[in-house]
Short mmCIF file of C-alpha atoms in Angstrom, two decimals:
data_model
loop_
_atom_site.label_atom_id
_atom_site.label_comp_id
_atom_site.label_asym_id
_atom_site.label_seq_id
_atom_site.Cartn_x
_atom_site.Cartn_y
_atom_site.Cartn_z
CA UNK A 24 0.00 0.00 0.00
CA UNK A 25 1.63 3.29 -1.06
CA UNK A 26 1.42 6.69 1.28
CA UNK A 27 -0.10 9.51 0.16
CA UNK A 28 2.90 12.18 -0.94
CA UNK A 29 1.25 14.47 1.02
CA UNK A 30 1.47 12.49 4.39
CA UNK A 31 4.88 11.21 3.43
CA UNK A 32 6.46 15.41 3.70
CA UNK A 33 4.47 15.56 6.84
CA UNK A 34 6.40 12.64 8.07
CA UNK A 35 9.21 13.96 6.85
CA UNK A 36 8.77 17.40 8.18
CA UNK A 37 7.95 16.11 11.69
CA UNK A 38 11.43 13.86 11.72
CA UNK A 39 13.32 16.76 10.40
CA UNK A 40 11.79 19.17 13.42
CA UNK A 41 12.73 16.75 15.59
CA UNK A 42 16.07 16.05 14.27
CA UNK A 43 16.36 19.64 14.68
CA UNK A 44 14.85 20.00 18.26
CA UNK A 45 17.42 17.30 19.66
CA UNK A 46 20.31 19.20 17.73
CA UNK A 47 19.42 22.19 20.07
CA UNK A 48 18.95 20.29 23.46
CA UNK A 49 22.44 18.92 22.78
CA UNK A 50 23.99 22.41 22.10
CA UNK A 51 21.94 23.58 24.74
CA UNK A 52 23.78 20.68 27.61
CA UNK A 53 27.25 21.10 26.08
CA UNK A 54 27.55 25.02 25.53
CA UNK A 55 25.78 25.88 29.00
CA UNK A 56 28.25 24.28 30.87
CA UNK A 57 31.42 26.49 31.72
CA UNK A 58 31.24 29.75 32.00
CA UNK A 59 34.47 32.35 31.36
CA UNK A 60 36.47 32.43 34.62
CA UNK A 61 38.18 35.75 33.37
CA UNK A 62 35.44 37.91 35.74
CA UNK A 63 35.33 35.29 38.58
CA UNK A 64 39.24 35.38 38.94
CA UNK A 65 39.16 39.47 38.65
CA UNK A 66 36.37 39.34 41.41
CA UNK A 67 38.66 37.35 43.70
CA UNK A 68 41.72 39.33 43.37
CA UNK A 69 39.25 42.51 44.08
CA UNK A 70 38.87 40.71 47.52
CA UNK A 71 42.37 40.46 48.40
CA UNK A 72 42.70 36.57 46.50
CA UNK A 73 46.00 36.07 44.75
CA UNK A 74 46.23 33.93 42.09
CA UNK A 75 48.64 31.05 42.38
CA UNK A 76 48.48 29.58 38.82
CA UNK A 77 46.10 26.84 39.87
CA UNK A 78 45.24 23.85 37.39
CA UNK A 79 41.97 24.11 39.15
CA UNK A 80 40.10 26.32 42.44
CA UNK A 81 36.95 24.80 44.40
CA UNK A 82 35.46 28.39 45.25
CA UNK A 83 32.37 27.90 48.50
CA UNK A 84 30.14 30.51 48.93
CA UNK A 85 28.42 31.52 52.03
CA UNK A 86 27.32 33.74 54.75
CA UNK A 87 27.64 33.87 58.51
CA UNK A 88 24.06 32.63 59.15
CA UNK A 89 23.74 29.66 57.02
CA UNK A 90 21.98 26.45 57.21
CA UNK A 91 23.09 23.34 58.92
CA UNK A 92 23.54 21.15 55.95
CA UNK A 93 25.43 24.26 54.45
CA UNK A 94 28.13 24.39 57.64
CA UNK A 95 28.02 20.40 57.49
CA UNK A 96 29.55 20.64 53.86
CA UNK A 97 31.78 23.32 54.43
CA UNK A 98 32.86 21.41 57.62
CA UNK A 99 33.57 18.48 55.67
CA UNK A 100 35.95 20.77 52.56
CA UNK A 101 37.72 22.07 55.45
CA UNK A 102 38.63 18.87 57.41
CA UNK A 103 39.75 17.29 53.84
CA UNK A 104 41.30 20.28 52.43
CA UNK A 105 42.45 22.49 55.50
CA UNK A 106 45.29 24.78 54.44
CA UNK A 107 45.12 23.31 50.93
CA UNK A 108 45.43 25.76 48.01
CA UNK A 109 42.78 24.45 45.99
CA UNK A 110 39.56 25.31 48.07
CA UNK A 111 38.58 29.22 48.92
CA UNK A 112 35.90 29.98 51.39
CA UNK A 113 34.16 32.99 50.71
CA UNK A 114 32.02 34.69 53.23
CA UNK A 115 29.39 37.36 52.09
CA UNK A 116 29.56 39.04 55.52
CA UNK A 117 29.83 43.22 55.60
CA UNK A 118 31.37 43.34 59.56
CA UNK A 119 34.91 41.87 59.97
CA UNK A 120 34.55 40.64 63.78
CA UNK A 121 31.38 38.56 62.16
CA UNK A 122 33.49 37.03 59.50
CA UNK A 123 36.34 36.53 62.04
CA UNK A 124 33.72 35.22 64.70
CA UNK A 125 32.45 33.24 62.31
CA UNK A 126 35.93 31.42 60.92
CA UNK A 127 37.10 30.48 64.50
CA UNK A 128 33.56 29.78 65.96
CA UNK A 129 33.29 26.88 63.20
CA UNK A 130 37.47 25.92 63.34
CA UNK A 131 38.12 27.03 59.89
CA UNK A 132 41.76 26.46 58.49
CA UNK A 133 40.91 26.34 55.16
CA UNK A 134 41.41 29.61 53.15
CA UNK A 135 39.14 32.36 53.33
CA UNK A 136 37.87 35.99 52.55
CA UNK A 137 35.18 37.90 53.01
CA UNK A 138 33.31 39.42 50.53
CA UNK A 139 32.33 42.77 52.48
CA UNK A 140 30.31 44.19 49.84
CA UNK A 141 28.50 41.32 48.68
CA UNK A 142 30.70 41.56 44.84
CA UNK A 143 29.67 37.98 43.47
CA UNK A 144 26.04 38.08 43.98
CA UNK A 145 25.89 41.55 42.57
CA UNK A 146 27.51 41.04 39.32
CA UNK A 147 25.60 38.23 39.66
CA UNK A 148 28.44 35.70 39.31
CA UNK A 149 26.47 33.20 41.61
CA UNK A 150 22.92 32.83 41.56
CA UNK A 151 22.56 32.73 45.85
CA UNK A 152 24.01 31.84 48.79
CA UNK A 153 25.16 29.46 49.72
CA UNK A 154 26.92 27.94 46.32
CA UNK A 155 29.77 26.05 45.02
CA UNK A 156 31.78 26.13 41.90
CA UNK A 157 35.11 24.97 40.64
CA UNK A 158 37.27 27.38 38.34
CA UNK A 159 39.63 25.57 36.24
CA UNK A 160 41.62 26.69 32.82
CA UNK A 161 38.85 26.03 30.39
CA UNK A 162 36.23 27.94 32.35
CA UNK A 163 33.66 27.95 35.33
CA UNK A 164 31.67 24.91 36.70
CA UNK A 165 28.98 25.39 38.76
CA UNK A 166 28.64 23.22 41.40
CA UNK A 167 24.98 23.71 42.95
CA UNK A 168 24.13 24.37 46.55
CA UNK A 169 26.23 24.02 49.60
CA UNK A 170 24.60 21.26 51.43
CA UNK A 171 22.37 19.56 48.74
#
């Protein structure tokens, strides 16, 4: 039995529509994923960060009040990565004795500044506190939540 030409370019219209659609999803997963460090490294060095030539940097962002889960996971960088070079703690907090109350409250060795002015979330860099990403050479990963 033949098909109708007419049903045949629908067919053939559909499948090309949704060659097309999957084309985009895919471009959409693989292009979306890294992000230009160039502004996230000029951010850090704004807060007093120096950059050591790292293959890669686990940046955590938080604030003083935060969520158990969130100070479980940043308890848990900190005892694995301590005075390591590779994780930064940043802390959106505008008083210095808070940030400082808050580091040695919580035994925090790791590295840390404190983001008095609140920099990332204003150029939004970070969609909200508390977050995690990695910089590495290729770009920006983002990581999710702290404590998800």
């Amino acid at each position: 039995m033949k098909t109708p030409k007419s049903s045949r370019l629908e067919y053939m219209s559909l499948s090309k529509f949704k060659i097309s659609l999957l084309a985009f999803f895919i471009f959409l997963s693989c292009s979306g994923s890294d992000k230009a460090s160039k502004e996230y490294l000029v951010t850090l060095e704004e807060l007093g960060w120096t950059n050591d030539n790292m293959d890669s940097l686990f940046v955590l962002f938080t604030s003083v009040n935060q969520c158990f889960p969130c100070n479980k996971e940043i308890q848990e960088w900190n005892s694995k990565y301590g005075n390591s070079k590779q994780v930064l703690l940043v802390v959106n907090e505008k008083y210095t004795s808070n940030y400082e109350n808050y580091l040695s409250a919580n035994s925090i060795d790791m590295n840390s500044i404190q983001d008095k002015k609140g920099l990332f979330r204003r150029k939004e860099l970070i969609p909200f506190l508390p977050y995690k990403i990695m910089i590495h050479e290729n770009g920006v990963k983002d990581l999710g939540e702290l404590g998800k």
